[in-house]
Amino acid sequence: MMTILGLLFFQHLFLSLSLSLSSFLFFCARPRCISITMLQKHLTSESAVRLHEERRGRKPNTDMQLSSLAYSSRYATQDVPKFEIPENSAEPQVAYQLIHDELELDGRPAMNCASFVHTWMEPQADKLIMENIAKNLSDQDEYPSTMRIQERCISIIGNLWHAQEAIGTATVGSSEALMLGGLALKKMWQNQRKAQGKDASKPNIIFGNNAQVALEKFARYFDVEERLIPVTADSHHVLDVEKAVEACDENTIGIFIILGSTYTGHFEDVKRLSQLLDEHEKKTGHSINIHVDAASGGFVAPFAFPGLEWDFRLPRVVSINASGHKFGLSYAGVGWVLWRSSDFLPKELIFELHYLGGTQYSFNLNFSRPACFMISQYYNLIRLGREGYTRIVENDLSNARLLSEALEESGIFDLVSDMHRADGVFGWQNKRSTKDMAKEKGKKSGMTNYNPSLPVVSFKLTDEFKEKHKHVKQSAISTLLRTNGWIVPNYALPPNEDKIEILRVVVRESLSRDMVHRLVDDILQTTDLLTRVDSEMQTSEYAPLEYISEANKRPRTDNDHAKDEHKDVKKPRTYARTC
């Protein structure tokens, strides 16, 4: 039983925030995306100060427009404005210290379990990057050796993906790479339709509504109808390939299939889709090709699951994209797209350039871009080799399975991801059969067989836990983990399954086994803290009213009626919300 002092402390905490426990947890849970956006509004010093002060009901304070150094008495000789270019120059140390101090507020990359992006490279790779940081990858005539390195990377990656005569290019990431693959599909379809004398104005592309936003960007930016296939528990939260084929018609330019869902890490079944499209062509005469979005899986499958057929071994697969800066183990800024052969890259998409010296050929959305990150990819390929990549990926998967099993054995969480379960075993209802079944299935091959997947751990509170502790919000776990430095996102599964929220951890090379142990401890301790507070508040005479009565239900307001008027407005069908 809590002491009266302890009860008063908790009551004061919640009342001082003008929140009950449940609304406090909602506050922890709500997305704070207004200030975290890639699109930024223009601000003048005057407007920034006024906006800041008006939000707080204060008189404008002009000091808010100035940057302040942590060591200003040592370095600064004058104030530096935030939103306007300074009239005078500053000493290098002043500029460095100002920016350095502000960036100290960023999170720690090694504890960012939300991101797939690689954040560490060896000192020798860092040195190569700095030696080549000024090189422009688009200037082929000035940097011929750099171009030869890109050519070798294409060949090495093409061999990993079982290509025979592939053609490809480096990009700034897998988003650009995917859009180039989609553009090639669209142009091929248009050329075929025009050659047949048919209408080519209504292209469509098919993919699951678990897709990463880059797939939707392609459809929206390049005027292609997106046909989104709802994912379900029966499809293991990824594309249902049979429904995808059912959605095809003569205007389908292709199907995007994902090797590694960002939600749960599952690989979509490329081989089965290829077989179904063969049958579809026999019935309808429509030949539909596949682009594999292997942003993460492209550098996982060749090393962890070499027998899995997902790449150019399947004739329907005509193009593949991947991120070099995810499990390719390079820094952010490099991606790859390869086509089976030049037959699947329409020539009218390739530009011939002459104004930088010699004749150059280009197929990219970006022109000028750094060459150093492509060079760092080559460093990894020759430094690690197949042995090194295999060792790193298998270690990532091993750590992810350890995390999965620890969370599952706690009895508090269900594992929505299936990467720790035996090949062919899916769903959190099979939580007690994972390791033994995997070993049993692997007896013939002499190795343990698990479901092919990324090292991604997605989990949720069990229904039993939520029934017992109704006021504990799962999103509060995510918020409170940040106090220990961890970034573990909480969000809903794609539409059609969005009543289920998941916490997700991406296990990268930088997440060591010791860190996994610490993360498990912090997750369980955070959940235990929320559970104890919930239990104590329910039994306390100081508990907020909703714990003891429904009397505090507020009356409906004009805002509620306004919301009713818009309830039938069509909502986005994937996780990418429209502004």
XYZ file of C-alpha atoms in Angstrom:
579
model
C 0.000 0.000 0.000
C 1.354 3.374 -0.942
C 1.992 5.939 1.754
C -0.202 9.048 1.867
C 2.827 11.075 0.802
C 3.337 8.848 -2.195
C -0.303 9.151 -3.210
C -0.187 12.919 -2.867
C 2.898 12.974 -5.077
C 1.203 11.085 -7.896
C -1.997 13.099 -7.518
C -0.005 16.344 -7.686
C 1.867 15.084 -10.745
C -1.260 14.390 -12.732
C -3.234 17.424 -11.537
C -0.314 19.755 -12.229
C -0.401 18.549 -15.826
C -4.202 18.883 -15.807
C -4.325 15.260 -16.926
C -5.700 12.052 -15.531
C -3.522 8.958 -15.763
C -5.201 7.831 -18.925
C -4.914 11.231 -20.567
C -1.323 11.512 -19.337
C -0.513 8.263 -21.126
C -2.346 9.561 -24.153
C -0.122 12.637 -23.991
C 2.905 10.313 -23.949
C 1.434 8.400 -26.849
C 0.254 11.109 -29.197
C 2.370 11.701 -32.304
C 4.411 14.871 -32.086
C 4.920 15.354 -35.819
C 4.129 19.055 -36.244
C 7.686 20.230 -35.655
C 9.387 17.133 -37.037
C 8.884 17.445 -40.777
C 10.954 17.458 -43.942
C 9.005 20.497 -45.177
C 9.871 23.647 -43.255
C 8.096 27.011 -43.271
C 10.063 30.206 -43.839
C 10.570 32.216 -40.639
C 11.943 35.671 -40.072
C 13.427 36.554 -36.733
C 10.428 38.742 -35.955
C 7.831 36.127 -36.871
C 9.678 33.369 -34.995
C 9.821 35.389 -31.771
C 6.196 36.458 -32.057
C 5.007 32.904 -32.723
C 7.013 31.540 -29.800
C 5.738 34.160 -27.371
C 2.119 34.144 -28.529
C 1.925 30.421 -27.852
C 2.848 31.169 -24.257
C 0.860 34.386 -23.811
C 3.988 36.464 -23.220
C 5.338 39.691 -24.559
C 7.861 39.218 -27.379
C 11.413 38.521 -26.281
C 13.872 39.434 -29.011
C 16.601 37.276 -27.438
C 14.760 34.249 -28.854
C 16.000 35.135 -32.362
C 19.656 34.810 -31.339
C 21.811 31.715 -31.041
C 23.734 31.348 -27.787
C 26.924 29.347 -27.462
C 27.556 27.098 -24.483
C 31.025 28.677 -24.271
C 30.106 32.145 -25.562
C 32.423 33.999 -23.224
C 35.376 32.105 -24.710
C 34.553 32.379 -28.403
C 31.704 34.702 -29.337
C 32.277 38.396 -29.962
C 28.730 39.169 -31.172
C 25.282 37.616 -31.325
C 24.446 35.281 -34.217
C 20.905 35.528 -35.658
C 19.041 32.248 -36.173
C 16.792 33.027 -39.130
C 18.739 35.590 -41.136
C 22.235 35.530 -42.585
C 24.622 37.418 -40.275
C 25.964 40.738 -41.494
C 29.518 39.839 -40.447
C 31.690 36.752 -40.599
C 32.429 34.593 -37.570
C 35.529 32.750 -36.498
C 35.560 29.056 -37.532
C 35.615 27.933 -33.907
C 32.559 30.065 -33.129
C 30.554 28.586 -36.017
C 31.690 25.079 -35.172
C 30.946 25.369 -31.465
C 27.514 26.861 -32.039
C 26.423 24.079 -34.382
C 28.174 21.357 -32.387
C 26.415 22.351 -29.168
C 22.978 22.369 -30.783
C 23.500 18.949 -32.370
C 24.422 17.505 -28.978
C 20.663 17.434 -28.345
C 20.154 14.767 -31.019
C 19.609 11.161 -30.023
C 22.325 8.510 -29.945
C 22.371 6.616 -33.267
C 23.281 3.282 -31.640
C 20.133 3.477 -29.482
C 17.848 4.460 -32.351
C 15.913 1.224 -32.839
C 13.457 2.915 -35.206
C 15.775 3.379 -38.160
C 17.070 0.916 -40.735
C 19.903 3.289 -41.670
C 23.450 2.187 -40.876
C 25.370 4.628 -38.659
C 28.894 3.237 -38.202
C 31.799 2.436 -40.494
C 35.419 1.545 -39.900
C 38.012 4.348 -39.655
C 39.520 3.344 -42.992
C 36.107 3.790 -44.655
C 35.701 7.170 -42.952
C 39.111 8.170 -44.316
C 38.152 7.165 -47.863
C 34.939 9.152 -47.580
C 36.751 12.296 -46.478
C 39.390 11.887 -49.209
C 36.643 11.753 -51.845
C 33.968 13.956 -50.317
C 34.313 16.630 -53.014
C 33.834 14.228 -55.934
C 30.652 14.534 -57.981
C 29.319 11.179 -59.137
C 27.654 12.810 -62.136
C 30.978 14.056 -63.551
C 32.073 10.903 -65.305
C 34.716 12.524 -67.477
C 36.624 14.104 -64.583
C 36.496 11.045 -62.336
C 36.987 7.967 -64.533
C 38.381 5.827 -61.699
C 35.296 6.568 -59.627
C 33.155 5.444 -62.573
C 35.084 2.179 -62.777
C 34.395 1.566 -59.086
C 30.668 2.120 -59.670
C 30.820 -0.353 -62.562
C 32.440 -2.963 -60.298
C 29.760 -2.430 -57.639
C 27.036 -3.045 -60.233
C 28.753 -6.272 -61.284
C 29.274 -7.491 -57.707
C 25.687 -6.746 -56.686
C 24.386 -8.214 -59.939
C 26.217 -11.457 -59.181
C 24.750 -11.500 -55.652
C 21.295 -11.228 -57.253
C 22.037 -13.917 -59.876
C 22.024 -11.605 -62.900
C 23.596 -12.608 -66.197
C 23.796 -9.313 -68.084
C 22.426 -6.697 -65.703
C 22.633 -2.962 -66.169
C 22.238 -0.498 -63.307
C 23.271 2.645 -61.534
C 24.047 4.051 -58.109
C 21.455 6.415 -56.627
C 21.191 8.562 -53.507
C 19.025 5.894 -51.884
C 16.503 3.165 -52.504
C 13.620 5.642 -52.939
C 15.195 7.124 -56.047
C 16.154 3.630 -57.171
C 12.584 2.362 -56.829
C 11.199 5.298 -58.786
C 13.633 4.602 -61.618
C 12.481 0.987 -61.643
C 8.848 2.111 -61.706
C 9.501 4.582 -64.531
C 11.035 1.826 -66.626
C 7.957 -0.374 -66.041
C 5.652 2.489 -67.036
C 7.575 3.380 -70.187
C 7.771 -0.261 -71.327
C 4.015 -0.642 -70.853
C 3.321 2.587 -72.742
C 5.520 1.511 -75.639
C 3.767 -1.867 -75.849
C 0.304 -0.282 -75.772
C 1.192 2.265 -78.441
C 2.677 -0.448 -80.651
C -0.638 -2.310 -80.352
C -2.626 0.823 -81.126
C -4.241 0.828 -77.672
C -4.868 3.535 -75.090
C -1.838 4.159 -72.868
C -3.277 6.867 -70.621
C -4.440 4.812 -67.617
C -1.481 2.891 -66.126
C -1.812 1.229 -62.735
C 0.669 -0.328 -60.326
C -0.097 -2.900 -57.630
C 1.429 -3.270 -54.167
C 0.405 -3.976 -50.589
C -0.798 -1.225 -48.274
C 2.117 -2.076 -45.988
C 4.346 -0.341 -48.515
C 6.964 2.206 -47.575
C 6.072 5.733 -48.635
C 8.445 5.689 -51.632
C 6.088 3.321 -53.481
C 3.179 5.701 -53.035
C 5.358 8.629 -54.044
C 6.116 6.932 -57.346
C 2.420 6.438 -58.100
C 1.415 9.951 -57.071
C 4.335 11.832 -58.615
C 4.269 10.006 -61.952
C 0.493 9.739 -62.458
C 0.083 6.015 -62.031
C -3.037 4.630 -60.377
C -2.084 2.797 -57.208
C -3.998 -0.377 -56.508
C -3.391 -1.130 -52.864
C -3.941 -4.660 -51.624
C -5.010 -4.759 -47.944
C -2.742 -6.884 -45.768
C -4.171 -9.245 -43.166
C -3.047 -11.659 -40.481
C -3.698 -14.472 -42.978
C -1.176 -12.884 -45.378
C 1.256 -12.430 -42.454
C 0.770 -8.641 -42.581
C 2.290 -8.378 -46.064
C 1.097 -8.522 -49.669
C -1.402 -11.277 -50.457
C 0.041 -12.324 -53.820
C -3.141 -14.064 -54.967
C -5.208 -10.917 -54.422
C -2.481 -8.917 -56.149
C -2.831 -11.014 -59.297
C -6.631 -10.749 -59.124
C -6.253 -6.960 -59.260
C -4.242 -7.068 -62.505
C -5.651 -6.015 -65.852
C -4.366 -4.855 -69.230
C -3.359 -1.481 -67.767
C -1.152 -2.941 -65.022
C 2.438 -1.851 -65.627
C 3.820 -4.215 -62.979
C 3.738 -5.268 -59.350
C 5.951 -3.869 -56.606
C 6.816 -6.600 -54.117
C 8.746 -5.959 -50.924
C 11.636 -8.041 -49.650
C 11.382 -6.996 -46.025
C 8.318 -5.155 -44.735
C 9.119 -2.097 -42.633
C 6.345 -3.103 -40.215
C 7.314 -6.658 -39.325
C 10.341 -7.617 -41.445
C 8.482 -10.344 -43.360
C 9.639 -11.141 -46.898
C 6.839 -11.126 -49.460
C 6.615 -14.270 -51.583
C 8.271 -13.301 -54.859
C 8.465 -16.851 -56.202
C 4.775 -17.574 -55.632
C 3.826 -14.260 -57.247
C 5.959 -15.125 -60.265
C 4.191 -18.482 -60.624
C 0.759 -16.874 -60.356
C 1.647 -14.298 -63.002
C 2.708 -17.109 -65.339
C -0.738 -18.664 -64.890
C -2.387 -15.262 -65.321
C -0.627 -14.711 -68.653
C -1.787 -18.096 -69.936
C -5.401 -17.194 -69.106
C -5.465 -13.533 -70.199
C -2.469 -12.934 -72.435
C -1.325 -10.100 -70.170
C 2.385 -10.296 -69.400
C 3.070 -8.479 -66.131
C 6.541 -8.031 -64.682
C 7.824 -7.683 -61.113
C 9.968 -5.020 -59.521
C 11.429 -6.128 -56.179
C 11.772 -3.410 -53.557
C 14.691 -4.962 -51.700
C 15.620 -1.764 -49.871
C 16.617 -3.765 -46.798
C 16.379 -7.379 -47.900
C 18.681 -6.994 -50.892
C 21.724 -7.185 -48.598
C 20.174 -9.704 -46.180
C 18.726 -12.503 -48.327
C 21.891 -13.305 -50.348
C 23.834 -13.985 -47.144
C 21.294 -15.281 -44.623
C 18.933 -17.112 -47.005
C 20.973 -17.954 -50.123
C 18.526 -20.663 -51.229
C 15.552 -18.301 -51.311
C 14.454 -17.531 -54.885
C 13.446 -13.878 -55.040
C 15.835 -12.254 -57.519
C 16.839 -12.531 -61.169
C 16.590 -16.308 -60.959
C 12.882 -15.672 -61.541
C 12.224 -14.541 -65.140
C 9.344 -12.272 -64.061
C 11.721 -10.159 -61.947
C 12.972 -7.455 -64.304
C 14.372 -4.924 -61.812
C 15.510 -4.713 -58.177
C 16.408 -1.807 -55.928
C 18.312 -1.802 -52.636
C 19.730 0.620 -50.078
C 23.461 0.585 -49.639
C 22.960 2.551 -46.431
C 20.813 -0.029 -44.679
C 22.122 -3.590 -44.519
C 24.645 -2.707 -47.215
C 26.401 -1.157 -44.182
C 27.295 2.217 -45.713
C 26.357 5.689 -44.512
C 23.157 7.351 -45.739
C 23.492 8.500 -49.323
C 23.772 5.429 -51.560
C 21.271 3.116 -53.221
C 21.225 0.751 -56.173
C 18.873 -0.235 -58.967
C 19.581 -3.027 -61.440
C 17.640 -4.253 -64.469
C 17.793 -7.811 -65.738
C 19.250 -6.519 -69.009
C 19.164 -3.414 -71.178
C 16.011 -4.829 -72.824
C 14.068 -3.779 -69.726
C 15.448 -0.230 -69.580
C 13.814 1.816 -72.369
C 16.405 3.840 -74.227
C 14.288 7.016 -74.225
C 14.786 7.233 -70.449
C 18.568 7.457 -70.841
C 20.028 10.930 -71.416
C 23.172 11.532 -73.464
C 25.192 14.453 -72.111
C 28.168 16.277 -73.616
C 28.694 19.492 -71.670
C 30.949 18.093 -68.905
C 33.671 16.952 -71.273
C 33.135 13.578 -72.901
C 29.933 11.786 -73.799
C 28.023 10.640 -70.727
C 24.867 8.565 -70.248
C 22.563 9.235 -67.331
C 19.368 7.773 -65.882
C 18.828 9.358 -62.481
C 16.356 11.738 -60.857
C 19.282 13.543 -59.202
C 22.185 14.916 -61.174
C 24.971 16.177 -58.907
C 25.444 13.840 -55.956
C 28.340 12.730 -53.758
C 30.534 9.880 -54.982
C 32.071 9.196 -51.579
C 29.219 7.031 -50.279
C 29.239 4.855 -53.381
C 32.986 4.448 -52.789
C 32.284 3.445 -49.191
C 29.957 0.746 -50.505
C 32.776 -0.653 -52.621
C 35.010 -0.597 -49.543
C 32.498 -2.772 -47.696
C 32.096 -5.199 -50.571
C 35.818 -5.928 -50.882
C 36.618 -5.531 -47.164
C 33.892 -7.829 -45.831
C 33.322 -10.175 -48.742
C 30.657 -12.851 -48.573
C 32.100 -14.189 -45.317
C 31.958 -10.838 -43.521
C 28.478 -9.883 -44.691
C 27.170 -13.328 -43.758
C 28.696 -13.113 -40.286
C 27.215 -9.652 -39.638
C 23.728 -10.463 -40.950
C 23.555 -13.742 -39.039
C 24.633 -11.941 -35.875
C 21.881 -9.339 -36.416
C 19.318 -12.118 -36.850
C 20.620 -13.983 -33.791
C 20.311 -10.862 -31.630
C 16.832 -10.194 -32.999
C 15.751 -13.753 -32.127
C 17.177 -13.356 -28.645
C 15.166 -10.160 -28.175
C 12.033 -11.838 -29.568
C 12.283 -14.849 -27.293
C 12.983 -12.745 -24.185
C 9.954 -10.524 -24.802
C 7.725 -13.476 -25.606
C 8.787 -15.429 -22.519
C 7.903 -12.449 -20.308
C 4.238 -13.238 -20.880
C 3.547 -9.520 -21.340
C 4.089 -9.261 -25.084
C 2.920 -11.019 -28.236
C 5.422 -11.130 -31.105
C 3.814 -9.936 -34.335
C 7.031 -10.535 -36.293
C 7.812 -14.157 -37.147
C 11.557 -14.069 -37.741
C 12.220 -16.204 -34.609
C 9.696 -18.877 -35.605
C 10.244 -22.029 -37.640
C 10.028 -21.725 -41.405
C 6.330 -21.838 -42.248
C 5.105 -21.145 -38.688
C 3.325 -17.793 -38.308
C 1.320 -15.912 -35.705
C 1.781 -15.166 -32.034
C -0.523 -18.069 -31.163
C 2.470 -20.332 -31.945
C 4.734 -18.638 -29.400
C 5.684 -21.863 -27.584
C 6.650 -23.843 -30.656
C 9.317 -21.700 -32.223
C 12.831 -22.904 -31.504
C 12.079 -26.646 -31.274
C 10.073 -26.600 -34.494
C 12.803 -24.674 -36.265
C 15.381 -27.243 -35.205
C 13.107 -30.106 -36.212
C 12.611 -28.634 -39.668
C 16.366 -28.149 -39.964
C 17.404 -31.724 -39.188
C 17.616 -32.697 -42.843
C 19.809 -29.748 -43.762
C 21.854 -29.830 -40.566
C 20.917 -26.258 -39.666
C 18.092 -24.457 -37.904
C 15.489 -23.156 -40.332
C 13.681 -19.936 -39.477
C 11.252 -17.819 -41.467
C 13.141 -15.649 -43.977
C 12.957 -12.127 -42.614
C 14.795 -8.962 -41.737
C 16.215 -8.664 -38.196
C 13.105 -6.744 -37.131
C 11.222 -7.384 -33.891
C 7.601 -6.183 -33.777
C 5.614 -6.803 -30.624
C 2.507 -5.712 -28.737
C 0.982 -6.037 -25.295
C -1.017 -9.244 -24.898
C -4.807 -9.038 -24.834
C -4.741 -10.436 -21.298
C -2.452 -7.633 -20.138
C -4.584 -4.929 -21.774
C -7.740 -6.359 -20.220
C -6.163 -6.334 -16.765
C -4.527 -2.901 -17.110
C -6.954 -0.960 -19.274
C -5.410 2.433 -18.619
C -1.853 1.483 -19.593
C -1.254 2.709 -23.104
C 1.284 0.759 -25.157
C 2.512 4.004 -26.692
C 3.520 5.183 -23.205
C 6.173 2.457 -23.193
C 7.696 4.022 -26.295
C 7.611 7.495 -24.753
C 9.134 6.469 -21.431
C 11.881 4.409 -23.084
C 13.168 7.691 -24.485
C 14.079 8.760 -20.951
C 16.673 5.975 -21.076
C 17.854 7.015 -24.533
C 16.031 4.341 -26.556
C 13.997 5.241 -29.633
C 11.433 2.455 -30.057
C 8.469 3.593 -32.181
C 4.871 2.592 -31.513
C 2.404 2.752 -34.384
C -0.569 0.976 -35.916
C -0.339 -1.761 -38.521
C -1.536 -0.793 -42.019
C -5.185 0.100 -42.627
C -7.397 -2.960 -42.358
C -5.275 -4.016 -39.382
C -4.837 -0.616 -37.762
C -6.602 -1.634 -34.572
C -3.359 -3.425 -33.716
C -0.487 -1.240 -32.544
C 3.072 -2.508 -32.505
C 6.351 -1.526 -30.930
C 9.210 -2.159 -33.354
C 12.944 -2.677 -32.964
C 15.307 -2.819 -35.947
C 18.366 -4.833 -34.934
C 21.407 -3.438 -36.722
C 25.103 -4.152 -36.399
C 25.464 -1.407 -33.798
C 22.997 -3.108 -31.403
C 25.238 -5.532 -29.501
C 24.056 -8.473 -27.423
C 24.794 -6.567 -24.222
C 22.628 -3.727 -25.505
C 19.850 -6.210 -26.303
C 19.968 -7.395 -22.672
C 19.762 -3.781 -21.478
C 16.913 -3.016 -23.859
C 14.896 -5.997 -22.616
C 15.457 -4.898 -19.009
C 14.389 -1.329 -19.775
C 11.260 -2.453 -21.659
C 10.184 -4.742 -18.811
C 11.001 -2.197 -16.102
C 9.109 0.533 -17.952
C 6.092 -1.732 -18.377
C 6.262 -2.725 -14.722
C 6.361 0.942 -13.663
C 3.259 1.748 -15.727
C 1.516 -1.330 -14.346
C 2.241 -0.398 -10.728
C 1.133 3.202 -11.199
C -2.067 1.986 -12.861
C -2.823 -0.463 -10.045
C -2.053 2.049 -7.307
C -4.127 4.809 -8.849
C -7.114 2.495 -9.253
C -7.102 1.680 -5.541
C -6.289 5.175 -4.300
C -8.858 7.557 -2.855
C -7.020 10.235 -4.849
C -7.592 8.448 -8.135
C -8.983 10.463 -11.052
C -12.721 10.103 -11.495
C -12.614 7.821 -14.511
C -11.161 5.065 -12.336
C -14.195 5.053 -10.055
C -17.027 6.509 -12.113
C -18.193 7.397 -15.595
C -19.549 10.689 -14.227
C -16.889 12.824 -15.831
C -17.900 12.149 -19.409
C -17.864 15.559 -21.040
C -20.845 16.898 -23.021
C -20.630 17.047 -26.783
C -19.215 20.269 -28.197
C -19.434 22.118 -31.510
C -16.076 20.576 -32.395
C -17.548 17.084 -31.985
C -20.416 17.961 -34.341
C -17.911 19.351 -36.857
C -16.001 16.081 -36.746
C -19.237 14.187 -37.446
C -19.721 16.212 -40.620
C -16.361 14.957 -41.930
C -16.624 11.346 -40.794
C -17.356 10.105 -44.308
C -14.343 11.827 -45.865
C -12.139 9.276 -47.604
C -9.073 8.502 -45.502
C -5.622 7.420 -46.742
C -5.292 3.680 -47.188
C -1.693 3.257 -46.141
C 0.328 4.519 -43.201
C 1.420 7.560 -45.245
C -1.078 10.169 -44.096
C -1.929 13.069 -46.405
C -1.236 16.501 -44.903
